[in-house]
PDB file of C-alpha atoms in Angstrom:
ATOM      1  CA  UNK A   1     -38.162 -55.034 -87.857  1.00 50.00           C
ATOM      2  CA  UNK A   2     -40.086 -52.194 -89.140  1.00 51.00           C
ATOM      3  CA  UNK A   3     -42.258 -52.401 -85.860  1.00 51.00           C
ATOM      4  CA  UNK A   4     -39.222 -52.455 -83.765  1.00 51.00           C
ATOM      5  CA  UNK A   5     -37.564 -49.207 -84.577  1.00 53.00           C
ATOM      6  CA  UNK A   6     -41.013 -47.804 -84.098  1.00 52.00           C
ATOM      7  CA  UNK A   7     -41.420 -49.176 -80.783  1.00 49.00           C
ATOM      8  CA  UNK A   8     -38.437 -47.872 -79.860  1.00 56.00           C
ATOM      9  CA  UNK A   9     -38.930 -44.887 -81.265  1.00 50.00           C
ATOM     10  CA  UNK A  10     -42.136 -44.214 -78.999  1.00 49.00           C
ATOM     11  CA  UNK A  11     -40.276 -45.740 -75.935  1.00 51.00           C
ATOM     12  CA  UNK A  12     -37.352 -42.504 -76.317  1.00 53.00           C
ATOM     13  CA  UNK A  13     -40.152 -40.120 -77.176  1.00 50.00           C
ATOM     14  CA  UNK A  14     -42.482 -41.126 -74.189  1.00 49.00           C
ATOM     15  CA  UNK A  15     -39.025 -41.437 -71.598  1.00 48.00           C
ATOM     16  CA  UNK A  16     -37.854 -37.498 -73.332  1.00 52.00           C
ATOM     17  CA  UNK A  17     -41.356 -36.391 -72.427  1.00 51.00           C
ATOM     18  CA  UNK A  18     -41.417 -38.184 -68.877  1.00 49.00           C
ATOM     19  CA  UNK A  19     -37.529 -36.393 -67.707  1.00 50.00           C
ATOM     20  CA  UNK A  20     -38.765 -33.193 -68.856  1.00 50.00           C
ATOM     21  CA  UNK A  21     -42.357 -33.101 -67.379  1.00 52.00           C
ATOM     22  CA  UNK A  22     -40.950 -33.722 -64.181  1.00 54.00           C
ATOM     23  CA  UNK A  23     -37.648 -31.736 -63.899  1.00 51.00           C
ATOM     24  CA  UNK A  24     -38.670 -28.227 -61.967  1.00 54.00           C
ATOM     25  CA  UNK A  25     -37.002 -25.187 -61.566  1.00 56.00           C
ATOM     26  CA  UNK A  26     -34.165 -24.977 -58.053  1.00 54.00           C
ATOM     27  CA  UNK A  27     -33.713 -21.827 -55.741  1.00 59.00           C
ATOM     28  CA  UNK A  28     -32.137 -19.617 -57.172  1.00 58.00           C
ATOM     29  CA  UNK A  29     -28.372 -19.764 -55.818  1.00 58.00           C
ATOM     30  CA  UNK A  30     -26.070 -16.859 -54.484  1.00 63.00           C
ATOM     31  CA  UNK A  31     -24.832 -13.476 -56.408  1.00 64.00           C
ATOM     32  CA  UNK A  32     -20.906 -14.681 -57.673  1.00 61.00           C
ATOM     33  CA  UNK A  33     -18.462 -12.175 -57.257  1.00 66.00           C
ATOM     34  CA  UNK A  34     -18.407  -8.726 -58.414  1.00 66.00           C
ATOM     35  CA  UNK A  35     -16.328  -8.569 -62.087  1.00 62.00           C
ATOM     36  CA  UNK A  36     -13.272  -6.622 -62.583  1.00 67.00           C
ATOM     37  CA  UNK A  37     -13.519  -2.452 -63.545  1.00 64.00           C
ATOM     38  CA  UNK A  38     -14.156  -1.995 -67.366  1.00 56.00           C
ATOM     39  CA  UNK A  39     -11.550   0.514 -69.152  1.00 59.00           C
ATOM     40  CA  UNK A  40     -11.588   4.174 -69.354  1.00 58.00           C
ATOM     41  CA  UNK A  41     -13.957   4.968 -72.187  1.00 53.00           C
ATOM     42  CA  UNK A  42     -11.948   6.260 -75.642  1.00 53.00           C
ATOM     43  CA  UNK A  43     -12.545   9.931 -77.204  1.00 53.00           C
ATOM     44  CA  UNK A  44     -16.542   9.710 -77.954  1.00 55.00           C
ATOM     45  CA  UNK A  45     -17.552   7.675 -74.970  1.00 55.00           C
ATOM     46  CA  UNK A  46     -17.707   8.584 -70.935  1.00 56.00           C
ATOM     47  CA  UNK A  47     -14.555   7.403 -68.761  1.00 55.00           C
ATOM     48  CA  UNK A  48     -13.804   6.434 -65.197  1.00 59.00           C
ATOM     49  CA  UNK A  49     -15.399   9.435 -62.954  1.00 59.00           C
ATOM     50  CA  UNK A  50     -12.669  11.721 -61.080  1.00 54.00           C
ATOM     51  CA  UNK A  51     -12.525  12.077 -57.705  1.00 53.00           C
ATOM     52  CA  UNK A  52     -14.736  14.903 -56.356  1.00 50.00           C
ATOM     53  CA  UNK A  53     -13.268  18.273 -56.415  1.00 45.00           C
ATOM     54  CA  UNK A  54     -13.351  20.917 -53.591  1.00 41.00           C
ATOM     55  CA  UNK A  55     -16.208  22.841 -52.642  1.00 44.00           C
ATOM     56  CA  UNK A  56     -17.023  26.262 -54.030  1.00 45.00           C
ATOM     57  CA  UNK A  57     -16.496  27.646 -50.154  1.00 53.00           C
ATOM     58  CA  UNK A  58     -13.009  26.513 -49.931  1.00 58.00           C
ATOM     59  CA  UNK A  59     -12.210  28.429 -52.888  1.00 83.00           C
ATOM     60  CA  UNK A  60     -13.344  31.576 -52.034  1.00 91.00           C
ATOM     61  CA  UNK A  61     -11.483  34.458 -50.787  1.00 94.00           C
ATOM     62  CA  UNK A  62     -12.985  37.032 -48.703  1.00 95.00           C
ATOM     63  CA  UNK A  63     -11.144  39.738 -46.655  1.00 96.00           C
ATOM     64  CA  UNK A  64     -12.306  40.935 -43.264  1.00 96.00           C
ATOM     65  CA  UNK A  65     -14.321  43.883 -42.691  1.00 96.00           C
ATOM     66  CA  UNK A  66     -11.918  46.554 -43.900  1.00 97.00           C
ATOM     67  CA  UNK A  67     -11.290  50.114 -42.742  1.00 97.00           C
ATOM     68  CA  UNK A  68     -10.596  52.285 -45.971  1.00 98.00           C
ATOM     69  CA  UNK A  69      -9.018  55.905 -46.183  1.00 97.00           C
ATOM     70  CA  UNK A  70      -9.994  58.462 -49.133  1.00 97.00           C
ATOM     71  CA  UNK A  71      -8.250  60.648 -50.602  1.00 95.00           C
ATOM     72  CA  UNK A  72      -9.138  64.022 -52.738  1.00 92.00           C
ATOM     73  CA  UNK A  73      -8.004  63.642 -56.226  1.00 90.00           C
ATOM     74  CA  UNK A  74      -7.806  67.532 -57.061  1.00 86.00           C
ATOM     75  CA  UNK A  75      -6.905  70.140 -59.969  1.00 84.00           C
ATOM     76  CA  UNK A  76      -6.208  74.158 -59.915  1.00 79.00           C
ATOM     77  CA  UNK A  77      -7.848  75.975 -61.735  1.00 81.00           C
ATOM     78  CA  UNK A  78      -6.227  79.345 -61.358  1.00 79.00           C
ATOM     79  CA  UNK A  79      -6.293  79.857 -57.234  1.00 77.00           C
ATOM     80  CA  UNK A  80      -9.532  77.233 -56.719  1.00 74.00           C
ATOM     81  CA  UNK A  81      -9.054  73.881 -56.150  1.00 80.00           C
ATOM     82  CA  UNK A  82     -11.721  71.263 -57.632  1.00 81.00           C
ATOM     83  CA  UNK A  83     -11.916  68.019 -56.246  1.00 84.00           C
ATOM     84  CA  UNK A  84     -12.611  65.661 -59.126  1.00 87.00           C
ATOM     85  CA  UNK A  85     -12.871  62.614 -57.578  1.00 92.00           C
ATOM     86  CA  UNK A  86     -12.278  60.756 -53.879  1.00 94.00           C
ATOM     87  CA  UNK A  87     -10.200  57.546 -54.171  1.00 97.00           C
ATOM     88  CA  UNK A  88      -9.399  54.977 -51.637  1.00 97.00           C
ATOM     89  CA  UNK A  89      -7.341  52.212 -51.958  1.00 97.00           C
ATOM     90  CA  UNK A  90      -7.520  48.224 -50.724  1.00 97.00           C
ATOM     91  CA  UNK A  91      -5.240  45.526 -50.592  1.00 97.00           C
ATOM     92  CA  UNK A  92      -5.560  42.501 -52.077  1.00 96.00           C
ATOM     93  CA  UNK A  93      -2.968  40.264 -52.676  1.00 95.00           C
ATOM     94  CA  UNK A  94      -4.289  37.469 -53.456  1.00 95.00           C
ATOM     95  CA  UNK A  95      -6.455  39.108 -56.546  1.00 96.00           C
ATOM     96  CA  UNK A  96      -3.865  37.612 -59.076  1.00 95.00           C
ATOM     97  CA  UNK A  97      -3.964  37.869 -63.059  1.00 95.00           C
ATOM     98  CA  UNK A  98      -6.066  34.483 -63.282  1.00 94.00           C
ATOM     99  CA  UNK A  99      -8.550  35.666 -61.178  1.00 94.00           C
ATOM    100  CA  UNK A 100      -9.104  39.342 -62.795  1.00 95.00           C
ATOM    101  CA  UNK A 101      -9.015  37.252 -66.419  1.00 94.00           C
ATOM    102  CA  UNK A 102     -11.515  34.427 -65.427  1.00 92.00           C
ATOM    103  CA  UNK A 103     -12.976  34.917 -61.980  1.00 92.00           C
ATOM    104  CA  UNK A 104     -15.568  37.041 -59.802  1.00 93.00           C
ATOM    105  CA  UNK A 105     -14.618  39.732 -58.085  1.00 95.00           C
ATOM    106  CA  UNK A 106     -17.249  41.758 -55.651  1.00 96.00           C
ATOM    107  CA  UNK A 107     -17.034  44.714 -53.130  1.00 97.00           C
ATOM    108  CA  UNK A 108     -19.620  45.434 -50.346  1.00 97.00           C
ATOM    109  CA  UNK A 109     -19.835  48.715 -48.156  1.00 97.00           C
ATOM    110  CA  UNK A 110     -21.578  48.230 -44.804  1.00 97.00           C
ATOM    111  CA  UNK A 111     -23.577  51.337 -44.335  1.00 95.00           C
ATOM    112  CA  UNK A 112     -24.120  50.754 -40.620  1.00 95.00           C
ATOM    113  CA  UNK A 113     -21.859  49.008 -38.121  1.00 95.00           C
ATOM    114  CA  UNK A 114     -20.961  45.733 -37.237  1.00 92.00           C
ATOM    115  CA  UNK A 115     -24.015  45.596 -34.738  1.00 93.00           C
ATOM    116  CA  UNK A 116     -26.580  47.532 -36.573  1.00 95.00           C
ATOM    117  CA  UNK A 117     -25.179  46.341 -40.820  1.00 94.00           C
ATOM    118  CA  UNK A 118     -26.868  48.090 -43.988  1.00 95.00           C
ATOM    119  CA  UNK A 119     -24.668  46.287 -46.457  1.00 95.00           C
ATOM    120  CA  UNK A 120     -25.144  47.233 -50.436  1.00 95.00           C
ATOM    121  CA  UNK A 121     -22.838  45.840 -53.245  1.00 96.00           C
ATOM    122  CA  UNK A 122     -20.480  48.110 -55.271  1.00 96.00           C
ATOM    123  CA  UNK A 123     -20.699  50.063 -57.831  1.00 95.00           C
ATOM    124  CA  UNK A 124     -23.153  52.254 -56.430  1.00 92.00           C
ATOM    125  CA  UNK A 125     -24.582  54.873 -58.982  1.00 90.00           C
ATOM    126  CA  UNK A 126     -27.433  56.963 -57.186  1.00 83.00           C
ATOM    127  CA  UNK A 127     -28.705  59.341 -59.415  1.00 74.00           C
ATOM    128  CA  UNK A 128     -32.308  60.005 -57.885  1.00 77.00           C
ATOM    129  CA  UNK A 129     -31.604  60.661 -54.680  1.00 75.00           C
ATOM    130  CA  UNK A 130     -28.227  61.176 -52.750  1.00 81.00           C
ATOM    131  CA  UNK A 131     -26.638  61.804 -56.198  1.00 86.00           C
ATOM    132  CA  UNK A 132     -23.666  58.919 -54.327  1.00 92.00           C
ATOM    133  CA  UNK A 133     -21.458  57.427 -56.625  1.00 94.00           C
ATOM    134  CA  UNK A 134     -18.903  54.463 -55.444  1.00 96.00           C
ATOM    135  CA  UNK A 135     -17.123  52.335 -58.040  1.00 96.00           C
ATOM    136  CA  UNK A 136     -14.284  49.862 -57.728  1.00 97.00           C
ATOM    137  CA  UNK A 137     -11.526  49.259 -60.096  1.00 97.00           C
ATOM    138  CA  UNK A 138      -9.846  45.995 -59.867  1.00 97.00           C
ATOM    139  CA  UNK A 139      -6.171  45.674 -60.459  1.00 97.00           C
ATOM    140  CA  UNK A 140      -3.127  42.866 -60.168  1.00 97.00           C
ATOM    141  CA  UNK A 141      -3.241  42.779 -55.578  1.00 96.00           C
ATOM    142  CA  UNK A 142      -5.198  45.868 -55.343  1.00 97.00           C
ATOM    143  CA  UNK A 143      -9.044  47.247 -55.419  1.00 98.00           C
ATOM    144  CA  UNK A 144      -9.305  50.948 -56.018  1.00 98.00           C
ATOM    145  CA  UNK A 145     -12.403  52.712 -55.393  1.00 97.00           C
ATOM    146  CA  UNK A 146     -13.849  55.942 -56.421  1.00 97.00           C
ATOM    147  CA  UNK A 147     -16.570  58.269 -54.854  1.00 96.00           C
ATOM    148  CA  UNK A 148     -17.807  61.578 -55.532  1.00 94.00           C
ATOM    149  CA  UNK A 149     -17.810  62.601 -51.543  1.00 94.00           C
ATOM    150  CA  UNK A 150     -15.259  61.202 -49.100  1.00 96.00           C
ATOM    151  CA  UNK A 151     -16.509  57.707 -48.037  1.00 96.00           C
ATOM    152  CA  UNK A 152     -13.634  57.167 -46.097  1.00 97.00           C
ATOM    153  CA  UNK A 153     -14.822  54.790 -42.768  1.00 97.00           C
ATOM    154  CA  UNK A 154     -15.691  56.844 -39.842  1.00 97.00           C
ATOM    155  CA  UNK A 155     -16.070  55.928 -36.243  1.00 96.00           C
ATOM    156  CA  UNK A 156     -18.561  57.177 -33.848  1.00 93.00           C
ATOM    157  CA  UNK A 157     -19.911  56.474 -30.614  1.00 92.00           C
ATOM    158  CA  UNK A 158     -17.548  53.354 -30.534  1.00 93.00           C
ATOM    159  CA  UNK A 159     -19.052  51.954 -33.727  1.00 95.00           C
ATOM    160  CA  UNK A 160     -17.260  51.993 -37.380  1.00 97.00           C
ATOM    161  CA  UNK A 161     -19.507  52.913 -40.142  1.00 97.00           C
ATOM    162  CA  UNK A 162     -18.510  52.551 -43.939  1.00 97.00           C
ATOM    163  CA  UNK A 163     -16.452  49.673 -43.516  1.00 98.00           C
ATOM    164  CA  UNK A 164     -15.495  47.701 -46.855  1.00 98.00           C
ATOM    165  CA  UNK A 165     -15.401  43.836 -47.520  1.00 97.00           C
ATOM    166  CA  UNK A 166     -14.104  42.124 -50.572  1.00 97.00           C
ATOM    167  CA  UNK A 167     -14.739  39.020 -52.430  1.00 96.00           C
ATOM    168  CA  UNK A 168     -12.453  37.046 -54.944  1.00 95.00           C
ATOM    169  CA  UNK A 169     -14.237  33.494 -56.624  1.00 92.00           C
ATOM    170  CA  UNK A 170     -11.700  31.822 -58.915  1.00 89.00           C
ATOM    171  CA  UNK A 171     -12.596  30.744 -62.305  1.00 79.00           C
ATOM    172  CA  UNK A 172     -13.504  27.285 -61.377  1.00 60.00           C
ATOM    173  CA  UNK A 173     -16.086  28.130 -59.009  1.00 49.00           C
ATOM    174  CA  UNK A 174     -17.721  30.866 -60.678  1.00 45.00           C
ATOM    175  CA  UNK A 175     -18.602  28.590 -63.551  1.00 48.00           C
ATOM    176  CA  UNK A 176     -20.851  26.694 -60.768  1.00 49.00           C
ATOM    177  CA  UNK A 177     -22.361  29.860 -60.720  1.00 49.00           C
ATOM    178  CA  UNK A 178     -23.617  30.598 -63.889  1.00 46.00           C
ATOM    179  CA  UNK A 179     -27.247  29.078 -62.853  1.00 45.00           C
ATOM    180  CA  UNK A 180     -28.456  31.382 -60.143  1.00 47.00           C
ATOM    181  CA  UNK A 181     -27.194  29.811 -57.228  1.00 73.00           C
ATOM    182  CA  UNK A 182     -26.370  33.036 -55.474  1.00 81.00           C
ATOM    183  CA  UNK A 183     -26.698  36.471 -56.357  1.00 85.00           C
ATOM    184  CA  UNK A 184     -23.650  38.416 -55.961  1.00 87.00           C
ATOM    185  CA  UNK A 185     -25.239  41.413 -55.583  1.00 87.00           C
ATOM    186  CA  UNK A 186     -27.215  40.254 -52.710  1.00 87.00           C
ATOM    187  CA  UNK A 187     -25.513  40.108 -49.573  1.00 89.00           C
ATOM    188  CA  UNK A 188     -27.657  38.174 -47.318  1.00 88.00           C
ATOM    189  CA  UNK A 189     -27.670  35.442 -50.057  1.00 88.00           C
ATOM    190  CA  UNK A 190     -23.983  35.323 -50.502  1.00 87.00           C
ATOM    191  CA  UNK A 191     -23.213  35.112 -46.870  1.00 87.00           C
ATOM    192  CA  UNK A 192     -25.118  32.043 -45.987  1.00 88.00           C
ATOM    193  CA  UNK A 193     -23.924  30.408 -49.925  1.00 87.00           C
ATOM    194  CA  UNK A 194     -20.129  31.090 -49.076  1.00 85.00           C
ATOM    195  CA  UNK A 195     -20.517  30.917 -45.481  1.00 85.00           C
ATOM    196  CA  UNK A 196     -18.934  34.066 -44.880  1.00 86.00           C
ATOM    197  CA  UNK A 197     -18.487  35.120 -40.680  1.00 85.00           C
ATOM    198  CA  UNK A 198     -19.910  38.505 -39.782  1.00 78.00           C
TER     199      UNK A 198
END
C-alpha cells in the first residue's frame, strides 16, 4: 500500500511538473477601457485642475495715444506770479479702486511722433541734464501729471510730439508678472508682451 501512495505521489508530481513546463506566456491582449475620474482631492491634497483662465493680453487696458493739455499751477507773491508747478490731466475711466489697490498702472510720453517715436516711461526725474521733471498721480478714473515746464502735446509740421499713453494691468495679471516677464519701464518690451498697436 505504502508503495502505492508513493507511486502516485510521483505520478501528480511528474504530471504538475509536465503542465507547467509546457504552458508559455500569450500576446498580450488589448488596453480595457479607460476608468471613471477619481474625486476632487480634500484640504491637503491637489484637486481636479480648473479650466484655463484668460490671457494676461486680454486683461490689459491701454488707452490710445493721447493728446494732453497743461496747465500753470501759480501763486502771487505781491505783483509776481510764480508758477509752481504745470499739471495736465487724463482720463481714465476704467482705472477703478481694485486696480489702484492691487494692480499696475504705467504712463509713457512719446518724445517724437507717431512716425519718428522716442518713448520713455513716467516719472521722469532729470536732474543732470534738462533739469525735466514729469510725474503721474493716479486717482479713482483719472491720471494727473505734473511737470516743471509745460509738456503740454504740441504739433508741428503735421506731426504731434509729446503725446501720452496709459496702461492699467489688473491684479490678476500683474501677479504673472512678478518674475521678469516684461519690464514695465521698457517700452519696446511691453509692446510686443501686451501686444499693444502703435
Amino acid at each position: 500500500m505504502k508503495a502505492k501512495s508513493s507511486l502516485t505521489l510521483l505520478a501528480s508530481l511528474v504530471l504538475i511538473t509536465f503542465i507547467f513546463t509546457q504552458c508559455q506566456k500569450g500576446d498580450v491582449g488589448p488596453a480595457g477601457p479607460a476608468g471613471p475620474a477619481g474625486p476632487a482631492g480634500s484640504a491637503g491634497s491637489p484637486g481636479a485642475t480648473g479650466p484655463k483662465g484668460d490671457t494676461g493680453t486680454a486683461n490689459v487696458i491701454y488707452s490710445p495715444w493721447l493728446d494732453v493739455t497743461y496747465t500753470a499751477d501759480t501763486v502771487h507773491i505781491g505783483s509776481v506770479i510764480d508758477t509752481l508747478w504745470w499739471i495736465g490731466h487724463i482720463t481714465a475711466t476704467k482705472l477703478t479702486q481694485t486696480i489702484l489697490d492691487r494692480g499696475e498702472m504705467k504712463v509713457y510720453i512719446n518724445w517724437g511722433t507717431q512716425a519718428n517715436p522716442d518713448i520713455s516711461p513716467l516719472p521722469l526725474f532729470d536732474a543732470f541734464f534738462f533739469g525735466i521733471i514729469i510725474n503721474p498721480e493716479f486717482l479713482l478714473q483719472r491720471i494727473d501729471l505734473y511737470a516743471n515746464f509745460n509738456a503740454s502735446t504740441f504739433t508741428d509740421a503735421g506731426q504731434k510730439s509729446f503725446q501720452y499713453r496709459y496702461i492699467l494691468i489688473p491684479g490678476s495679471v500683474a501677479g504673472r508678472l512678478s518674475k521678469p516677464a516684461v519690464d514695465l519701464n521698457n517700452y519696446k518690451e511691453v509692446k510686443a508682451y501686451f501686444g499693444l498697436p502703435d
